[in-house]
Coordinates of C-alpha atoms in Angstrom, one line a residue:
M864 CA 0.0 0.0 0.2
T865 CA 1.0 3.7 -1.1
K866 CA 1.5 6.4 1.6
A867 CA -1.6 8.0 1.8
T868 CA -2.8 12.1 1.9
E869 CA -5.8 13.5 2.4
A870 CA -6.9 14.3 -1.1
D871 CA -6.3 10.9 -1.3
A872 CA -8.8 9.9 0.7
K873 CA -11.4 12.6 -0.5
I874 CA -12.2 9.9 -3.3
A875 CA -14.8 9.9 -5.5
M876 CA -18.1 10.0 -3.4
D877 CA -21.3 10.9 -4.4
Q878 CA -24.8 11.2 -2.7
S879 CA -25.8 7.7 -2.4
D880 CA -24.4 5.2 0.3
D881 CA -21.0 3.8 0.0
V882 CA -20.0 -0.2 2.0
C883 CA -17.8 -0.4 4.4
F884 CA -15.8 -3.7 5.4
E885 CA -13.6 -5.1 8.2
D886 CA -11.0 -7.1 8.4
D887 CA -8.0 -8.0 11.5
Y888 CA -5.9 -5.5 11.5
D889 CA -2.2 -6.1 12.5
E890 CA -0.3 -3.1 13.2
S891 CA 3.4 -5.0 12.4
S892 CA 2.1 -5.4 8.7
N893 CA 1.8 -1.4 7.5
D894 CA 4.3 1.2 8.9
S895 CA 2.9 4.4 6.8
M896 CA -0.1 5.4 8.7
G897 CA -0.7 9.0 7.9
Y898 CA -3.3 10.9 9.4
Y899 CA -5.6 10.6 12.9
W900 CA -8.8 11.1 13.7
N901 CA -10.8 10.3 16.9
A902 CA -14.6 10.0 16.3
H903 CA -15.7 12.1 18.9
S904 CA -17.9 14.5 16.8
K905 CA -22.0 15.1 16.0
V906 CA -22.1 13.2 13.1
G907 CA -23.3 10.0 12.3
S908 CA -25.2 9.7 15.0
S909 CA -27.0 6.5 13.4
S910 CA -23.4 5.1 11.9
R911 CA -22.6 2.0 12.4
L912 CA -18.8 2.8 12.0
L913 CA -19.1 5.6 14.0
N914 CA -21.0 3.8 17.2
D915 CA -18.9 0.8 16.5
F916 CA -15.8 2.3 16.1
D917 CA -12.9 4.8 17.2
D918 CA -9.7 6.4 16.9
F919 CA -9.0 6.2 13.2
C920 CA -5.9 6.2 11.5
L921 CA -6.0 7.0 7.7
I922 CA -3.7 3.9 6.3
A923 CA -3.9 3.8 2.5
R924 CA -5.7 4.2 -0.6
G925 CA -6.6 1.5 -2.9
G926 CA -7.6 0.5 -6.0
C927 CA -11.2 0.4 -4.7
G928 CA -11.3 3.0 -1.9
V929 CA -9.4 4.1 1.3
V930 CA -8.8 2.4 4.1
F931 CA -8.2 3.4 8.3
K932 CA -7.6 1.7 10.9
A933 CA -10.1 1.5 13.9
T934 CA -10.4 0.7 17.2
N935 CA -13.5 -1.9 18.2
K936 CA -14.9 -0.1 21.6
T937 CA -16.9 -3.3 22.7
D938 CA -13.5 -6.0 22.1
G939 CA -10.7 -3.0 22.2
K940 CA -9.5 -4.8 19.1
D941 CA -8.0 -2.3 16.0
Y942 CA -9.6 -3.5 12.8
A943 CA -8.6 -2.8 8.5
I944 CA -11.9 -0.9 7.4
K945 CA -12.3 -0.3 3.9
L946 CA -14.5 2.3 2.4
V947 CA -15.8 1.7 -1.0
C948 CA -18.0 3.9 -3.2
K949 CA -21.0 2.7 -4.4
G950 CA -20.0 2.7 -8.0
Q951 CA -17.6 -0.2 -6.6
I952 CA -20.3 -1.7 -5.1
D953 CA -20.4 -4.6 -7.1
D954 CA -16.6 -5.0 -7.2
A955 CA -16.5 -4.7 -3.5
L956 CA -18.9 -6.9 -2.5
K957 CA -17.1 -9.6 -5.2
E958 CA -13.8 -9.0 -2.9
V959 CA -16.1 -9.8 0.4
K960 CA -17.4 -13.0 -0.9
I961 CA -13.9 -14.3 -1.9
H962 CA -12.5 -13.0 1.4
A963 CA -15.5 -14.4 3.2
E964 CA -14.6 -18.1 2.0
L965 CA -10.3 -17.6 2.4
N966 CA -8.7 -19.0 5.0
H967 CA -5.2 -18.2 4.6
C968 CA -2.1 -17.5 6.9
C969 CA -0.7 -14.9 4.1
V970 CA -4.9 -13.6 3.7
V971 CA -6.3 -10.8 6.4
N972 CA -9.8 -12.6 8.0
Y973 CA -12.6 -10.9 6.5
K974 CA -14.9 -10.4 9.3
T975 CA -17.6 -8.0 7.9
C976 CA -19.7 -5.3 5.9
W977 CA -22.4 -3.0 5.6
I978 CA -24.0 0.0 4.3
E979 CA -23.0 3.7 5.2
S980 CA -24.2 6.7 4.7
S981 CA -22.3 8.9 1.9
L982 CA -22.7 12.3 3.8
M983 CA -21.4 10.2 7.2
L984 CA -17.9 9.1 5.3
R985 CA -17.3 13.2 3.6
E986 CA -18.1 13.9 6.8
L987 CA -15.5 11.7 8.7
L988 CA -12.5 12.6 5.8
E989 CA -13.1 15.9 6.0
R990 CA -12.3 15.6 10.0
I991 CA -8.5 14.4 9.4
P992 CA -6.0 16.5 10.0
S993 CA -3.5 17.7 7.5
K994 CA -0.1 16.7 8.4

């Protein structure tokens, strides 16, 4: 993964919904964390992302979206959460189905996916501090 910038995080989001899916996160596997954001804000009161996770850190931007490290508020574990634009939902769901079937030591474990509001995701991305 390449080092992300704030501009990279502002991927082409439209007025529709986006897909989020999470994987186990191993901090030792990535040394390019650039931005950090704490999710104590007014946005996303009905957002699973903001209700269930905290301490967001932008890891990177890939071909299908933006990836964050976030801490689950319930179990305290860190997860990699990939945000994908609606225009790429079909491809993202194919990736989700493949990851759900895989069980290999060299592949990150898939946990779950859900739909989030684009407005909430845009607000989250805008709150990431610049370096």
